[in-house]
mmCIF file of C-alpha atoms (C1' of nucleotides) in Angstrom:
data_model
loop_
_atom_site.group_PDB
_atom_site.id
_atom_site.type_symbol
_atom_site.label_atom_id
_atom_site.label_comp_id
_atom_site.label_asym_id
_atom_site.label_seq_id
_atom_site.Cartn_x
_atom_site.Cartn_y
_atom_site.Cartn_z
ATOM 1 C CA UNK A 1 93.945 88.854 136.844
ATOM 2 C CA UNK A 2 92.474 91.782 138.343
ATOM 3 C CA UNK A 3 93.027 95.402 137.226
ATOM 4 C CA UNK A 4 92.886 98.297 139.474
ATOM 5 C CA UNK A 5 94.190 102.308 139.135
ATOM 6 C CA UNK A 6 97.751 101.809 139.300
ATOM 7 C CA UNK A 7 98.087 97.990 139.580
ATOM 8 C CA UNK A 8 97.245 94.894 138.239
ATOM 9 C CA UNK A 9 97.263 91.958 140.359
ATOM 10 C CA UNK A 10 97.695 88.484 139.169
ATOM 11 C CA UNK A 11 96.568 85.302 141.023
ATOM 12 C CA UNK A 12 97.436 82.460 138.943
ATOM 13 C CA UNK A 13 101.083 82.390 138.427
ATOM 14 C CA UNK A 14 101.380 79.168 136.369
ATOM 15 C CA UNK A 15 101.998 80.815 133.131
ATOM 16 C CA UNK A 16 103.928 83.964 134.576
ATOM 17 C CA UNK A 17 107.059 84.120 136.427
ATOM 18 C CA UNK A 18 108.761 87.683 136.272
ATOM 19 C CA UNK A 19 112.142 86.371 136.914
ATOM 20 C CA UNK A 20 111.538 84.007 133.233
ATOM 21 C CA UNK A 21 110.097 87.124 131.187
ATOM 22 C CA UNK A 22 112.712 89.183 132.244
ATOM 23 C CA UNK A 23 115.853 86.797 131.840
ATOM 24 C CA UNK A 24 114.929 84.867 128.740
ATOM 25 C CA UNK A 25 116.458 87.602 126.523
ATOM 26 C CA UNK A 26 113.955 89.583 125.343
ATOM 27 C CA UNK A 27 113.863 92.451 127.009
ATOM 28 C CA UNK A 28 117.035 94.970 128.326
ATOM 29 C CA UNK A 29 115.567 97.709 130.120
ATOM 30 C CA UNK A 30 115.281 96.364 133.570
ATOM 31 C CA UNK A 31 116.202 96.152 136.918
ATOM 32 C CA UNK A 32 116.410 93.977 140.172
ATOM 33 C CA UNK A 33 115.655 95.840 143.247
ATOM 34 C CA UNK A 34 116.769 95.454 146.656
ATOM 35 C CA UNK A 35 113.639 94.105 147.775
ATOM 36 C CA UNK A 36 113.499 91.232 145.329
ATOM 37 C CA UNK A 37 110.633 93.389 142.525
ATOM 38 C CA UNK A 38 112.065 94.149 139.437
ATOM 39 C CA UNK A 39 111.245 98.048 137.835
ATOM 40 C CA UNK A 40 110.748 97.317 134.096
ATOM 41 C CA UNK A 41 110.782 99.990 131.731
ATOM 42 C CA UNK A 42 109.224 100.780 128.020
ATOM 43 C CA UNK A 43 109.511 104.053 125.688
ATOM 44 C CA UNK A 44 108.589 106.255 128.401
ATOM 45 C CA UNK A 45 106.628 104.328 130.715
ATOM 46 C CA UNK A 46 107.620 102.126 133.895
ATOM 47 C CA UNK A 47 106.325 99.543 136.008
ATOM 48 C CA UNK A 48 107.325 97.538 139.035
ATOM 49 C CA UNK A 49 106.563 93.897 139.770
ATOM 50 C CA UNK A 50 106.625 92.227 143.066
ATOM 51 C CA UNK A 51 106.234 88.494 142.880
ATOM 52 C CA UNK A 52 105.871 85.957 145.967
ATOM 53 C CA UNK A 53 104.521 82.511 146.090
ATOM 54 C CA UNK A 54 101.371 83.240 145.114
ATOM 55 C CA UNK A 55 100.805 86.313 143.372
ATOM 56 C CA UNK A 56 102.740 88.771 141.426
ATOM 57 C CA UNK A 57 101.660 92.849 141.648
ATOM 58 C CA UNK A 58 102.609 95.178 138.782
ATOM 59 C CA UNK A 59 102.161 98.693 140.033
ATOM 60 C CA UNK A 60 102.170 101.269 137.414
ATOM 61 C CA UNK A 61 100.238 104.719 136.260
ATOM 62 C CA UNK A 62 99.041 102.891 133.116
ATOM 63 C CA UNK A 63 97.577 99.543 133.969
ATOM 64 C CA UNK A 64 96.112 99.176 130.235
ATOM 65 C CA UNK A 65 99.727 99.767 128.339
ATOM 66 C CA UNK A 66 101.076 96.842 130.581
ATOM 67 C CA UNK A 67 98.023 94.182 130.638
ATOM 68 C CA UNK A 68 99.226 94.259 126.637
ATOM 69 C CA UNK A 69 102.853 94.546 127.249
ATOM 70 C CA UNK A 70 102.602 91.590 129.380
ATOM 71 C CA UNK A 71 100.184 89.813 126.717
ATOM 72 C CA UNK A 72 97.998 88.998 129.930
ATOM 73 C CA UNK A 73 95.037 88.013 127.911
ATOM 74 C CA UNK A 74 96.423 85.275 125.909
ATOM 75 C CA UNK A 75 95.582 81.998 127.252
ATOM 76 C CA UNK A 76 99.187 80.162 127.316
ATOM 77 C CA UNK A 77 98.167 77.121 128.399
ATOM 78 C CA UNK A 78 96.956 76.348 125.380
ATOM 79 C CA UNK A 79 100.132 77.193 123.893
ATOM 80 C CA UNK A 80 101.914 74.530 125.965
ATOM 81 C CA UNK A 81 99.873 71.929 125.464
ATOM 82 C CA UNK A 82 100.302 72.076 121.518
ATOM 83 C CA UNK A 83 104.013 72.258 121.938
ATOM 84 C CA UNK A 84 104.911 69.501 124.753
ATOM 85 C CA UNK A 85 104.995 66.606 122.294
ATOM 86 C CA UNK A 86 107.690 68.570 120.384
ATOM 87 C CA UNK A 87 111.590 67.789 120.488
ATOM 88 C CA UNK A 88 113.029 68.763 123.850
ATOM 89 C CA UNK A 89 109.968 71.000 124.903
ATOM 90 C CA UNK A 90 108.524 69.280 127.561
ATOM 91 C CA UNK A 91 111.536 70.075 129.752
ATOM 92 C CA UNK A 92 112.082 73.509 128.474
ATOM 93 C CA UNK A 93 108.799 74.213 129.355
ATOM 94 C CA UNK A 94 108.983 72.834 132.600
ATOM 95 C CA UNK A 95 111.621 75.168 133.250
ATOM 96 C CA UNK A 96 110.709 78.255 131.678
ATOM 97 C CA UNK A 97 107.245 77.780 132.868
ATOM 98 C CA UNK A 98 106.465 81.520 133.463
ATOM 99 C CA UNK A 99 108.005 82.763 130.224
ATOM 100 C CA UNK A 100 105.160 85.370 128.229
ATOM 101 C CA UNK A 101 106.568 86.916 125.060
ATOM 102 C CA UNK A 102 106.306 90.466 126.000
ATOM 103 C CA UNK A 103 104.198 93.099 123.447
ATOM 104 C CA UNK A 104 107.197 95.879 123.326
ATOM 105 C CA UNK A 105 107.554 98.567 121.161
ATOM 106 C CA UNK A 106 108.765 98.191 117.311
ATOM 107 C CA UNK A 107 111.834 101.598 117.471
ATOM 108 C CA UNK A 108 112.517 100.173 120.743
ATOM 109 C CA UNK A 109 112.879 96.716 119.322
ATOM 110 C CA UNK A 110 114.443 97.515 116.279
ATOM 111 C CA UNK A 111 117.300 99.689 117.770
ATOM 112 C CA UNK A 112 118.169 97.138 120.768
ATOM 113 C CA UNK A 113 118.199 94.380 118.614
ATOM 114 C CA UNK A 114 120.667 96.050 116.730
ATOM 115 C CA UNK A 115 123.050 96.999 119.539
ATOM 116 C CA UNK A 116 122.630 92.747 120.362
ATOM 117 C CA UNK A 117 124.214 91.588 117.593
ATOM 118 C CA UNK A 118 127.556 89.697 118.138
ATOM 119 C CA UNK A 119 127.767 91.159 121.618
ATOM 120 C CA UNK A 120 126.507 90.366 125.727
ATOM 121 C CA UNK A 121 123.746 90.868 127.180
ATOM 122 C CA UNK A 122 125.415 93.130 130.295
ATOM 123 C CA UNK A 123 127.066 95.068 127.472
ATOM 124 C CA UNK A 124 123.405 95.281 125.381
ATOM 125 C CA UNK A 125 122.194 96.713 128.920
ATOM 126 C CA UNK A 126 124.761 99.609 129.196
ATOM 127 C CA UNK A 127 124.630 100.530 125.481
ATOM 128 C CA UNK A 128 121.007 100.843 125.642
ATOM 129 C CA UNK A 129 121.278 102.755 129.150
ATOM 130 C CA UNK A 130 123.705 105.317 128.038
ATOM 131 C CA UNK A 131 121.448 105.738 124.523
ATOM 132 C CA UNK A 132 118.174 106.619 127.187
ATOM 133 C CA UNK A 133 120.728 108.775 129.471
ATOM 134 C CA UNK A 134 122.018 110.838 126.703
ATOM 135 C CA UNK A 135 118.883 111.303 124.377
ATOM 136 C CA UNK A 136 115.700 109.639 126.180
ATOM 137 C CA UNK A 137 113.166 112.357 128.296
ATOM 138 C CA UNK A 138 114.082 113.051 131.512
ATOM 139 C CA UNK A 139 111.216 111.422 133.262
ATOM 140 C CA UNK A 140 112.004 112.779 136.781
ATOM 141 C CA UNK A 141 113.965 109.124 138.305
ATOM 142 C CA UNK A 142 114.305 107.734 134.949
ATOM 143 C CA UNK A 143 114.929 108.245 131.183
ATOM 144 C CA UNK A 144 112.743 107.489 128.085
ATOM 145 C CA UNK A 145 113.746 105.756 125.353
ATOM 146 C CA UNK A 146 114.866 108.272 122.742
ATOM 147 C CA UNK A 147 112.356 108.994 119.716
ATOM 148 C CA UNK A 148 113.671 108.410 115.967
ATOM 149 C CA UNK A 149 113.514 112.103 115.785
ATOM 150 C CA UNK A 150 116.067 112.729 118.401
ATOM 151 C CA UNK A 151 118.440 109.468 117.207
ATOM 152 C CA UNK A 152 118.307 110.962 113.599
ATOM 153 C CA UNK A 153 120.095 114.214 114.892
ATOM 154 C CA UNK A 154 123.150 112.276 116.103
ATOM 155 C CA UNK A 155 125.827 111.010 114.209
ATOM 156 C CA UNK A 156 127.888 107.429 114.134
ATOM 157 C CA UNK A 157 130.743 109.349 116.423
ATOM 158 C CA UNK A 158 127.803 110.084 118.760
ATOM 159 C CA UNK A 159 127.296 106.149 119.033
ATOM 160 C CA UNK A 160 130.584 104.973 119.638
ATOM 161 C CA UNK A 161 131.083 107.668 122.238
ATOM 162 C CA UNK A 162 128.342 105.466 123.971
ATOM 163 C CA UNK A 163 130.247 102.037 123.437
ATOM 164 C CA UNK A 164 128.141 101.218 120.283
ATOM 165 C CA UNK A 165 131.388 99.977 118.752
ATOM 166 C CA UNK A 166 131.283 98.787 115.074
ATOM 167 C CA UNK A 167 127.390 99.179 115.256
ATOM 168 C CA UNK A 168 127.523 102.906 115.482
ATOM 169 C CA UNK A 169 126.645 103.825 111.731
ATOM 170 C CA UNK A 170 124.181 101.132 111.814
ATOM 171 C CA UNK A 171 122.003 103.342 114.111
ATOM 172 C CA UNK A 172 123.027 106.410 112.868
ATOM 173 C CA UNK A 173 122.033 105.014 109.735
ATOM 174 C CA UNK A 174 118.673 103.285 110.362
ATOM 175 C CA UNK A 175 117.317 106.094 112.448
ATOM 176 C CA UNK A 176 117.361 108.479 109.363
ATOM 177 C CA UNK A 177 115.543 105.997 107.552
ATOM 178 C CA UNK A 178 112.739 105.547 109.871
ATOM 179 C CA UNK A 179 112.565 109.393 110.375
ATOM 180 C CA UNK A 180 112.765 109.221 106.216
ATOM 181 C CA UNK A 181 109.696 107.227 106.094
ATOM 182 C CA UNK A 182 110.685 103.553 105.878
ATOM 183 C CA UNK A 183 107.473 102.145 107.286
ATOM 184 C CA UNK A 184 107.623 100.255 110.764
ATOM 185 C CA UNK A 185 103.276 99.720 111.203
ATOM 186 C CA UNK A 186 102.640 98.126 108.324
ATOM 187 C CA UNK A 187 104.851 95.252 108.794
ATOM 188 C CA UNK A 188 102.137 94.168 111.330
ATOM 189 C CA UNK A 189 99.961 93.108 108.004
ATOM 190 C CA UNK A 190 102.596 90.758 106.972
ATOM 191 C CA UNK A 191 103.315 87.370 107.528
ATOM 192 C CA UNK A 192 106.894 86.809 109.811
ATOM 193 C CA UNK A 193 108.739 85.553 106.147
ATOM 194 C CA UNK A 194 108.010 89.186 104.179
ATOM 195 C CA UNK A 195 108.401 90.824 107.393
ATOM 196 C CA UNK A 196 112.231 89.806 108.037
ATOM 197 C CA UNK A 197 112.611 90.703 103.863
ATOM 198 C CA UNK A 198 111.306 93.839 105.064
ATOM 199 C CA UNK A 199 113.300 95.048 107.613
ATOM 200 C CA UNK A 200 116.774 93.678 105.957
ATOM 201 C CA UNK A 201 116.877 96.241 104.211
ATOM 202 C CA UNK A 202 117.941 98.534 107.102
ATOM 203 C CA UNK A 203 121.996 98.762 107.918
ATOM 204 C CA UNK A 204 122.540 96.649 110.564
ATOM 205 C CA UNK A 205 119.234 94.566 110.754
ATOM 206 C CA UNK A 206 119.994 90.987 109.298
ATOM 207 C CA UNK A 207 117.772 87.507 109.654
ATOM 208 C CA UNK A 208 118.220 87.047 112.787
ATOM 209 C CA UNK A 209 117.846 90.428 114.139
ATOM 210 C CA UNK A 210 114.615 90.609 112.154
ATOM 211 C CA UNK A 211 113.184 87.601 113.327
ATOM 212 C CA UNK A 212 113.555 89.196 117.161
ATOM 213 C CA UNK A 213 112.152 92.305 116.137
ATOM 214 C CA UNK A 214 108.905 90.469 114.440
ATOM 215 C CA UNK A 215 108.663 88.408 117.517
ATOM 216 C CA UNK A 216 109.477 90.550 120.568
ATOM 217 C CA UNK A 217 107.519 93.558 119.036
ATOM 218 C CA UNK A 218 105.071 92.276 116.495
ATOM 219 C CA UNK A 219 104.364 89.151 118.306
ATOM 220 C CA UNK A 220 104.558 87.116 114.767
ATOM 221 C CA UNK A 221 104.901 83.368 115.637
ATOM 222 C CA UNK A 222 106.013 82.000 112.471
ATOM 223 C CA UNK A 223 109.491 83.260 112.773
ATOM 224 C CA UNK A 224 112.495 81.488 114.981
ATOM 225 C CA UNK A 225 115.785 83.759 115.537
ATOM 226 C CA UNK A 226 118.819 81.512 115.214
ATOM 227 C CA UNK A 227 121.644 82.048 117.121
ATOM 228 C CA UNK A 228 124.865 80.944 118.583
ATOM 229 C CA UNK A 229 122.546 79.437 121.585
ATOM 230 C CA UNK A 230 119.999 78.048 118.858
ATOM 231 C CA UNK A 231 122.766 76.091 117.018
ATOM 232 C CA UNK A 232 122.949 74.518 120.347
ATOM 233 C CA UNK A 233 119.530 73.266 120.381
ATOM 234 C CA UNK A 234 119.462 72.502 116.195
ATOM 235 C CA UNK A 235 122.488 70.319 116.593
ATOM 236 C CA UNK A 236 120.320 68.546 119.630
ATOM 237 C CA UNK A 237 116.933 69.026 118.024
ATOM 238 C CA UNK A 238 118.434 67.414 114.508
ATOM 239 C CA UNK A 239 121.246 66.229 115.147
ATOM 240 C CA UNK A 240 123.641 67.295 113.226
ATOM 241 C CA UNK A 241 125.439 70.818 112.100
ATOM 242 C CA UNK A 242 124.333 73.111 109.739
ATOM 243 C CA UNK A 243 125.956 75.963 108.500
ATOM 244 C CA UNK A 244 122.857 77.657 106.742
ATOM 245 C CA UNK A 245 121.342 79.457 108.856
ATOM 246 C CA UNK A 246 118.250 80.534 106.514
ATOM 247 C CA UNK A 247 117.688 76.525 105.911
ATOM 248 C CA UNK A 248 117.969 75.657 109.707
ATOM 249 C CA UNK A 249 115.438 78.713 110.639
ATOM 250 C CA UNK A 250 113.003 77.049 108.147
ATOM 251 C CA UNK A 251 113.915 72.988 109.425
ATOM 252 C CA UNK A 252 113.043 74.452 112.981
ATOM 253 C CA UNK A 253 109.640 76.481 111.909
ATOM 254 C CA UNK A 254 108.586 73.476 109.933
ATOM 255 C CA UNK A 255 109.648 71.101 113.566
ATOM 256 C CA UNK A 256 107.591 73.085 115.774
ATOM 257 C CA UNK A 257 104.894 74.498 114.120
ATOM 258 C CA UNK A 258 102.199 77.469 114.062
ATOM 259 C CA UNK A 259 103.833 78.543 117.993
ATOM 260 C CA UNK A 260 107.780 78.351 116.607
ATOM 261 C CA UNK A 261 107.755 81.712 118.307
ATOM 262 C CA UNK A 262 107.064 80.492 121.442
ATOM 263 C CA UNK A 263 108.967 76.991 121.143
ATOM 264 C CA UNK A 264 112.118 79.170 120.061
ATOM 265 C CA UNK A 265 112.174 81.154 123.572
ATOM 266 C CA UNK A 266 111.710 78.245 125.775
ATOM 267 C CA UNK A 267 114.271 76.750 123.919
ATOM 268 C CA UNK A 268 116.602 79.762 124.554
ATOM 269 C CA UNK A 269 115.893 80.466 128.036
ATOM 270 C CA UNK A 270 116.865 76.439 128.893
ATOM 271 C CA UNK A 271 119.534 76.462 126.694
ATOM 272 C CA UNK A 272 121.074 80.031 127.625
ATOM 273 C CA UNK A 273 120.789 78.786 131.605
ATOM 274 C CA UNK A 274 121.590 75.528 131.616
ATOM 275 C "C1'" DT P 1 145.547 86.139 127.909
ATOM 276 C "C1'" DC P 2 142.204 84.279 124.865
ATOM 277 C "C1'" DC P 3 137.497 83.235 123.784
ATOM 278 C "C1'" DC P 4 133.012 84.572 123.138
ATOM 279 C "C1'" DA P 5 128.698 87.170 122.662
ATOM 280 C "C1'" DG P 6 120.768 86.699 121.029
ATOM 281 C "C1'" DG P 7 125.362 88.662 113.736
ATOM 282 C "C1'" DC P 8 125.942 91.792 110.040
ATOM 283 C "C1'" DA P 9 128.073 94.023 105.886
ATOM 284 C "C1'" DA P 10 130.870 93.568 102.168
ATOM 285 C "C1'" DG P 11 133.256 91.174 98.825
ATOM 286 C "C1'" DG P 12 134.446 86.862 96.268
ATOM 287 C "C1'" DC P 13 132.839 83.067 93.875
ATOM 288 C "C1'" DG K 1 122.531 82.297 95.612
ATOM 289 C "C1'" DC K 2 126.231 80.553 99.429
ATOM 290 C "C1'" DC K 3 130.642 81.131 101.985
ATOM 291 C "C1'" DT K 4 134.388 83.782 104.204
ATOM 292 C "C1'" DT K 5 136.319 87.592 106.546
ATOM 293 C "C1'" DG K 6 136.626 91.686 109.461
ATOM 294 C "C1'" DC K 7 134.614 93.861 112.980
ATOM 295 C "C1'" DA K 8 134.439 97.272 118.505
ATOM 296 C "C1'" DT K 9 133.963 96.158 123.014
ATOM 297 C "C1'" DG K 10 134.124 94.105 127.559
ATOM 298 C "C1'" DG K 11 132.810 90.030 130.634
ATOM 299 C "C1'" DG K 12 134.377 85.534 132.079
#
DNA sequence: TCCCAGGCAAGGC
DNA sequence: GCCTTGCATGGG
């Protein structure tokens, strides 16, 4: 990796592959452009990525906010190798090769996991596009994600005007209690179990949401979202149905270990695709 | 048309 | 504690 004023260049590409981060469900603020790069965007900051065969270039004004974003100075190699002898990883990881688990921010996190639940991933996208357009900064060619601040003004008839549907007082809701004071930084001193008890105590942030949020935003790796595509893999993984979901997010942290984090998105991003 | 989506809240037991 | 039901919306 090499950093530079308004790019970071990076030469070995066996651990990233933009096209992996991007699609592997972590992330909704993004873009394909014509050209093949993909614009990528964060609170208020943006970057675009070119990738070819052998190098990918992320050109942006603040180089150091995206070398963490992108968790470019964890080693993942190391993470693959501990996980490969693990039920059905050698052949996610094969395919997700490229996936990183992205650094985001915790509000950002915490309201666009709650727009996921029950719902698609185009439909996520346009939610959380309309949310930036109608209370996010103008940045000049782009919007910010809006601050707590400016979500606590609005009310739940506010977020179903923007397609929010049934999740529309859960927003309204949560963003008055993070403007209130309910305390999003010091869930980083936690492990992922208190965490999730944590943050399901705000409307509209249950188990599974929580477990995103601690992973996509925290980067805790002792947590493992279970959803309708993880069920997938349990039934696979254990082989047979459960309809606990609490008991099969602890069988699956207990399968695969201190990196469940990890194992859980290349587990997603194979099942999810193929 | 019907089914489903990175589930959650509320209520019953 | 666990289980069931209702839920807005739009893509496939």
């Amino acid at each position: 990796m090499t950093l530079e004023k308004n790019s970071i260049i990076i030469k070995d590409l066996s651990c990233f592959d933009i096209r992996h981060i991007l699609q592997c469900g972590q992330i909704f603020r993004f873009h394909e452009n014509d050209d093949g790069s993909y614009t990528v965007y964060s609170l208020d900051k943006r970057a675009i990525v070119k990738q070819d065969e052998d190098r990918a270039i992320i050109t942006t004004d603040d180089p150091d906010y995206f070398v963490k974003f992108f968790d470019l100075d964890r080693d993942y190699t190391k993470i693959k190798e501990n996980l490969r002898d693990k039920p059905f990883m050698s052949e996610a990881i094969e395919y997700g090769s490229g996936i990183r688990i992205l650094n985001q921010d915790k509000w950002e996190m915490l309201i666009s996991f709650i727009i996921s639940a029950n719902n698609h991933i185009p439909r996520i996208k346009g939610i959380i596009n309309r949310l930036c357009e109608r209370l996010g900064e103008n940045m000049g060619d782009y919007y910010a994600f809006p601050t707590p601040e400016k979500m606590a003004q609005m009310d739940e008839s506010f977020y179903s005007s923007i397609g929010a549907g049934y999740r529309a007082p859960y927003l309204a809701s949560t963003a008055r209690a993070v403007v209130d004071g309910f305390d999003l930084l010091d869930i980083e001193n936690v492990d992922g179990n208190e965490g999730n008890k944590r943050l399901c105590k705000l409307l509209g942030v249950g188990p599974k949401v929580a477990d995103c949020i601690l992973l996509f935003a925290y980067h805790k790796q002792d947590v493992f979202p279970v959803d309708t595509w993880i069920k997938k893999v349990y039934k696979d993984v254990i082989g047979d149905n459960c309809s606990n979901n609490n008991a099969m997010r602890k069988k699956l942290i207990d399968t695969y270990g201190e990196y469940s984090g990890y194992a859980q998105q290349y587990l997603f991003f194979n099942k999810r695709e193929n």
